Coordinates of C-alpha atoms in Angstrom, one line a residue:
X243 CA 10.1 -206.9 -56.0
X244 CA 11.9 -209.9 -57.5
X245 CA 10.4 -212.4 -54.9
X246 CA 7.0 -211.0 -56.7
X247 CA 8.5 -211.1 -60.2
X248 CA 9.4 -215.0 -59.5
X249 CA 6.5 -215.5 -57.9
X250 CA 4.6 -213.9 -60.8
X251 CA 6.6 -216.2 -63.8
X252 CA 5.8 -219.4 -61.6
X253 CA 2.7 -218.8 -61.4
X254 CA 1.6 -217.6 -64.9
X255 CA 4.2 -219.2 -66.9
X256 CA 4.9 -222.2 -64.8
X257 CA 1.5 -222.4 -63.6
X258 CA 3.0 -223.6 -60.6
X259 CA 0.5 -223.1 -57.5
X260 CA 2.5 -221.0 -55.4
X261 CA 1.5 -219.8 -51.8
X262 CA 3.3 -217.0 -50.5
X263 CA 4.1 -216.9 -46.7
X264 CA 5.7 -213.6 -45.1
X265 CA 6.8 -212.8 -41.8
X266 CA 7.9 -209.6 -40.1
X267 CA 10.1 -209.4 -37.3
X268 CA 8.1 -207.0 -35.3
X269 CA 9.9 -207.2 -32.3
X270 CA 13.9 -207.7 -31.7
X271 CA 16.6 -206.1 -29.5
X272 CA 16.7 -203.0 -31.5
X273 CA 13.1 -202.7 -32.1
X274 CA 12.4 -203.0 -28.6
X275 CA 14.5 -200.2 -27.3
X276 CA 13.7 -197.8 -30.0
X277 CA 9.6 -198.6 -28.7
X278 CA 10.8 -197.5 -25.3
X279 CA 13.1 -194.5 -26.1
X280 CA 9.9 -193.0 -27.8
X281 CA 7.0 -194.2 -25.6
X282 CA 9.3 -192.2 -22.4
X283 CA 10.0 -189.8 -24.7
X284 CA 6.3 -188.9 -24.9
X285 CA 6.3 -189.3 -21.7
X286 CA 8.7 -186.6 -21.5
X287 CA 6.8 -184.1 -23.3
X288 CA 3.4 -184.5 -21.4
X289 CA 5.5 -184.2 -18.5
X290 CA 4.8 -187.4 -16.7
X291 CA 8.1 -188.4 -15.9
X292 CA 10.4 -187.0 -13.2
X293 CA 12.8 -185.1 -15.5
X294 CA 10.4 -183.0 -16.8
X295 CA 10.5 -181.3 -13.9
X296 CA 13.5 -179.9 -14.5
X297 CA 13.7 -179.9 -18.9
X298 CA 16.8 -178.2 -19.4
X299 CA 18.9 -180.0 -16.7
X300 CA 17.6 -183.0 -18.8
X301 CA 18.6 -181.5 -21.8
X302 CA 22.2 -180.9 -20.7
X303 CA 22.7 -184.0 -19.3
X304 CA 21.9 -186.0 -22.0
X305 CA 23.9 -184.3 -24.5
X306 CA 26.6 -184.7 -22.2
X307 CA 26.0 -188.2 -21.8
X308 CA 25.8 -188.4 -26.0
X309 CA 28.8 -186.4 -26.3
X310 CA 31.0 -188.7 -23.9
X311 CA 29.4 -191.7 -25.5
X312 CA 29.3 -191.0 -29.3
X313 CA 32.3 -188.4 -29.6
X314 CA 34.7 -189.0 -26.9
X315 CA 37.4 -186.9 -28.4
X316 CA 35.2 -183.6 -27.6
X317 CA 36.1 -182.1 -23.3
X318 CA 33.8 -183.5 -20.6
X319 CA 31.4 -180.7 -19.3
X320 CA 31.1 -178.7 -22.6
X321 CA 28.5 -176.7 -22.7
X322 CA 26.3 -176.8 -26.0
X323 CA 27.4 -173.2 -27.0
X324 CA 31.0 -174.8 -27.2
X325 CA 30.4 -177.7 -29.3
X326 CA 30.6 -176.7 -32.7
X327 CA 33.9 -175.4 -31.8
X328 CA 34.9 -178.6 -30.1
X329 CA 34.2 -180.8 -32.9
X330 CA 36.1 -178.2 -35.0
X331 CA 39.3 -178.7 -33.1
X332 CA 38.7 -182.5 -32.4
X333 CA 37.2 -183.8 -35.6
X334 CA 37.9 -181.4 -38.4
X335 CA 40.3 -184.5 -40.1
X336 CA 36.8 -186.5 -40.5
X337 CA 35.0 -183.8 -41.2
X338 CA 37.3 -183.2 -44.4
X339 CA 36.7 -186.6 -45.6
X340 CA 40.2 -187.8 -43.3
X341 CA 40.2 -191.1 -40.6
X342 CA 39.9 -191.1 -37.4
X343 CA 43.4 -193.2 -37.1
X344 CA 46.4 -191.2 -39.5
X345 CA 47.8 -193.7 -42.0
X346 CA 44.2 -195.1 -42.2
X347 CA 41.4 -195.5 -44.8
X348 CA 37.6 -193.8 -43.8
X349 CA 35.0 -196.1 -43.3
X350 CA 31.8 -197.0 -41.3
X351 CA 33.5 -195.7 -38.1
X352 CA 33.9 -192.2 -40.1
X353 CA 30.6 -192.3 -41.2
X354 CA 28.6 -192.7 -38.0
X355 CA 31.1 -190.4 -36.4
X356 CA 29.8 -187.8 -38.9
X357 CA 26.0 -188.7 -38.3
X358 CA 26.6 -188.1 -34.9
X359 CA 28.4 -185.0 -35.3
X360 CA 25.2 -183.5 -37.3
X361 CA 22.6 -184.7 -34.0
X362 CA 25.2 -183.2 -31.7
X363 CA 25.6 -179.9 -33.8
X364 CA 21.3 -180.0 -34.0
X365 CA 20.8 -180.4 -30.4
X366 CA 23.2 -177.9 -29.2
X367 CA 21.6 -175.6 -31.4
X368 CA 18.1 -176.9 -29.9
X369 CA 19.2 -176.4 -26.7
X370 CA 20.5 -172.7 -27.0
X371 CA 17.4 -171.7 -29.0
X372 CA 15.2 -173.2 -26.5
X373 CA 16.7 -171.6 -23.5
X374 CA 16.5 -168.1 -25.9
X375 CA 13.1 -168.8 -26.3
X376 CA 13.3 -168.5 -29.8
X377 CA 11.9 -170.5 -32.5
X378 CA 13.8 -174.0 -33.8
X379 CA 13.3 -175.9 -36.5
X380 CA 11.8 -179.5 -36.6
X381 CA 15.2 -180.8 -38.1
X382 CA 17.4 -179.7 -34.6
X383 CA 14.0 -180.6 -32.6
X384 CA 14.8 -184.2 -33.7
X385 CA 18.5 -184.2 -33.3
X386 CA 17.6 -183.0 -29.2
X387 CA 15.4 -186.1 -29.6
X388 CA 17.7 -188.0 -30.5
X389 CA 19.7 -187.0 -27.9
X390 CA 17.6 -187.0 -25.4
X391 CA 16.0 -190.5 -26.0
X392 CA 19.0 -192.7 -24.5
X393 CA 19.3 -190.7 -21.6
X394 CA 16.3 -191.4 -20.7
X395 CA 15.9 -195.1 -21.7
X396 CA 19.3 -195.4 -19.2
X397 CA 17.4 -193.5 -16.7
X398 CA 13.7 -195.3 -16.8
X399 CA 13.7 -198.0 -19.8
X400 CA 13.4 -200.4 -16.8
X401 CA 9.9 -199.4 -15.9
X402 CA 8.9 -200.3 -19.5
X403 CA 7.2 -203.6 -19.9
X404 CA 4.3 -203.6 -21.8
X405 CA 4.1 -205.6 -24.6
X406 CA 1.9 -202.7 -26.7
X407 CA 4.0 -200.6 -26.8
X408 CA 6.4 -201.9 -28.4
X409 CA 4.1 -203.7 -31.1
X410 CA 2.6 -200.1 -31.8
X411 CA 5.9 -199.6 -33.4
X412 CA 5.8 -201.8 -35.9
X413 CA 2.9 -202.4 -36.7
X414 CA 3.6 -198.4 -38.0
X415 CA 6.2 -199.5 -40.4
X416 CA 4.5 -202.4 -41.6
X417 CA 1.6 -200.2 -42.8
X418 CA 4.0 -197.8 -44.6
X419 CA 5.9 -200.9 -46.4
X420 CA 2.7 -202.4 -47.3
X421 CA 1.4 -199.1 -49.1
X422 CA 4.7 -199.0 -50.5
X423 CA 4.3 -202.6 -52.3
X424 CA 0.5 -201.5 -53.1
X425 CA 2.0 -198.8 -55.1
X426 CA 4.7 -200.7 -56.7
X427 CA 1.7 -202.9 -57.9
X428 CA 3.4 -206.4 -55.4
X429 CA 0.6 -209.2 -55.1
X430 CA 0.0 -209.0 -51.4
X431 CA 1.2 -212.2 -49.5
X432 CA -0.9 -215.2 -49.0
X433 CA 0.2 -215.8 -45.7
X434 CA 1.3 -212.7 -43.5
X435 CA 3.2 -213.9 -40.2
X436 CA 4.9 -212.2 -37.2
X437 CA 7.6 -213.2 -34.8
X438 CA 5.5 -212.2 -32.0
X439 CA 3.0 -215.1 -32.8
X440 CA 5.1 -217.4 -32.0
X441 CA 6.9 -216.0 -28.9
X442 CA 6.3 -219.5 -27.7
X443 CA 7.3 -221.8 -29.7
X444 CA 10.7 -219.9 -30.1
X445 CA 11.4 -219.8 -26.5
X446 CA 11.1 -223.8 -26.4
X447 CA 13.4 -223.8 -29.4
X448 CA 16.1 -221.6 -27.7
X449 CA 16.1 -223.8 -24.8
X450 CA 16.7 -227.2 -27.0
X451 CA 19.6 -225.1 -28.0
X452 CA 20.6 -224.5 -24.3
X453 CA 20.0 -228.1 -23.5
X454 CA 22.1 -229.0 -26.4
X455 CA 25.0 -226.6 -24.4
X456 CA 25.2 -224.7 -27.6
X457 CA 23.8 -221.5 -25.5
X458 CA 24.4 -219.8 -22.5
X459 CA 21.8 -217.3 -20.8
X460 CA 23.5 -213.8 -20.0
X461 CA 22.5 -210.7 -18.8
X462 CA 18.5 -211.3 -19.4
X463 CA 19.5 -212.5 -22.8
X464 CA 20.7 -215.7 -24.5
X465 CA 24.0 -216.3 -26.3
X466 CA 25.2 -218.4 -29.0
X467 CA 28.0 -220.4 -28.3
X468 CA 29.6 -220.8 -31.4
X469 CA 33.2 -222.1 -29.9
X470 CA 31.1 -225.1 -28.4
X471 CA 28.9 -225.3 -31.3
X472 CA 32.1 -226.0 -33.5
X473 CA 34.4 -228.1 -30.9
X474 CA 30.9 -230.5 -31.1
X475 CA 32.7 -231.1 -34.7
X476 CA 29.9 -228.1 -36.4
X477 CA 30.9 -225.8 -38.9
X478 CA 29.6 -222.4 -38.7
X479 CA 29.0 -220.7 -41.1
X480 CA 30.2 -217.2 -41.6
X481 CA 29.7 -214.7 -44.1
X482 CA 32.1 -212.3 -42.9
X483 CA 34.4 -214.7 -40.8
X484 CA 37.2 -211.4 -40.6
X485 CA 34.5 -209.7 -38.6
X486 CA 34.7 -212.6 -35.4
X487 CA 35.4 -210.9 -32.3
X488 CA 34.7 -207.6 -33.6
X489 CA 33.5 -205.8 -29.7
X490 CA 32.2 -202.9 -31.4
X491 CA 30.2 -205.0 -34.1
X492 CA 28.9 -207.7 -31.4
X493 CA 27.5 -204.8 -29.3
X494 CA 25.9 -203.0 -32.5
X495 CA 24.5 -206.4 -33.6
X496 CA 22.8 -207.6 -30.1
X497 CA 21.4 -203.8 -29.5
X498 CA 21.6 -201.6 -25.9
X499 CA 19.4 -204.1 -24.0
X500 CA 22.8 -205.4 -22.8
X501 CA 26.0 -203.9 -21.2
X502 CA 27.3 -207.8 -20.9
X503 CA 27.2 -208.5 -24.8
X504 CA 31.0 -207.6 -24.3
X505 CA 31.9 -210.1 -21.3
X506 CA 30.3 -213.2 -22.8
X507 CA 31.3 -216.7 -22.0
X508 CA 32.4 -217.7 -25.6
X509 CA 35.2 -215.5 -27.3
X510 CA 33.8 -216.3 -30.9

């Protein structure tokens, strides 16, 4: 709203000519995976994929494979009648507002630990009402989702290629957000652009970069290398420089598509 509100006063009061150009970044790491969790995830449900066969195997396995990944502290092989009482003796200190590390003060680490202790309690619930037969809500439904989703990516994300699928996503999302400026009354752009048309041009850009030996392809992927990007006598900017080298931020940043964001060349 205030890119439209200066837009607006250089226009009419200014009476600037003013062209408006903006893009969406419709596809990226994160958008990518979260197209492919859902497209097998359909998959799953009209039973077209091999785990289907066997639904609440797949169900167990992949809340044991969210469990182990998302709250290590609760027993390998715990079956989803036992979790609530798990996370009860293994994360009752969060749950009460308390860090994960006494001495400590709660932060983001508490906060996701608490998001994924409410899909963990959902889907066990889902689980153990589904295998009753008995009625569950859409709220738990969408935590076993959620739970289920990964798994399967891990299992069959890699025979997802097509390029719809993932631009279906988006395009979603940018219909909501534009309704969403309509009814906030936001002059529509004059230019609307996507990072998907020009795929091209940015793949010839990247590789200046790599020519320039200020990138390194890893892993599928391409790195910046911001150690030889400075010791070329750059500066980089940084606008949380206490965050360099953070693992756990580096993974979050460059998304699931890869386990080798953690074993890159560069240590910056």
């Amino acid at each position: 709203m205030s890119t439209d509100i200066i837009r607006r006063i250089l226009r009419d009061y200014f009476k600037f000519n003013v062209t408006l150009q903006m893009n969406y970044t419709d596809v990226d790491d994160k958008i990518i995976v979260r197209a492919r969790q859902q497209h097998l995830l359909g998959m799953f449900k009209q039973k077209r994929l091999e785990a289907a066969s066997d639904a609440t195997g797949t169900r167990l396995a992949a809340l044991e494979a969210y469990l182990t990944k998302n709250l290590p502290r609760i027993s390998q092989g715990t079956s989803p009648d036992r979790v609530e009482s798990e996370i009860a003796k293994h994360y009752s200190a969060v749950l009460s507002g308390q860090s994960l590390d006494p001495g400590t003060l709660p932060g983001d680490r508490e906060a996701k630990v608490k998001m994924h202790i409410k899909t963990a309690r959902g889907a066990s619930s889902a689980i153990g009402g589904l295998e009753q037969e008995e009625d569950v809500s859409e709220d738990r439904l969408a935590d076993l989702e959620d739970v289920i989703m990964p798994w399967l990516d891990q299992k069959f994300g890699a025979s997802v290629a097509e390029k719809s699928i993932f631009l279906e996503l988006t395009k979603k999302f940018e219909e909501r957000f534009e309704q969403d400026m309509k009814s906030l009354n936001c002059l529509a752009p004059d230019i609307v652009t996507r990072v998907s048309d020009y795929a091209a041009q940015i793949v010839k850009f990247v590789q200046v970069i790599q020519d320039n030996e200020f990138a390194y392809p890893l892993g599928g992927s391409v790195y910046f290398d911001i150690k030889a990007f400075e010791a070329a006598g750059n500066t980089y900017a940084r606008l949380e420089p206490w965050c360099r080298q953070d693992a756990k931020l580096i993974a979050e940043g460059e998304g699931s598509l890869t386990e080798a964001a953690l074993e890159k060349r560069s240590t910056a």
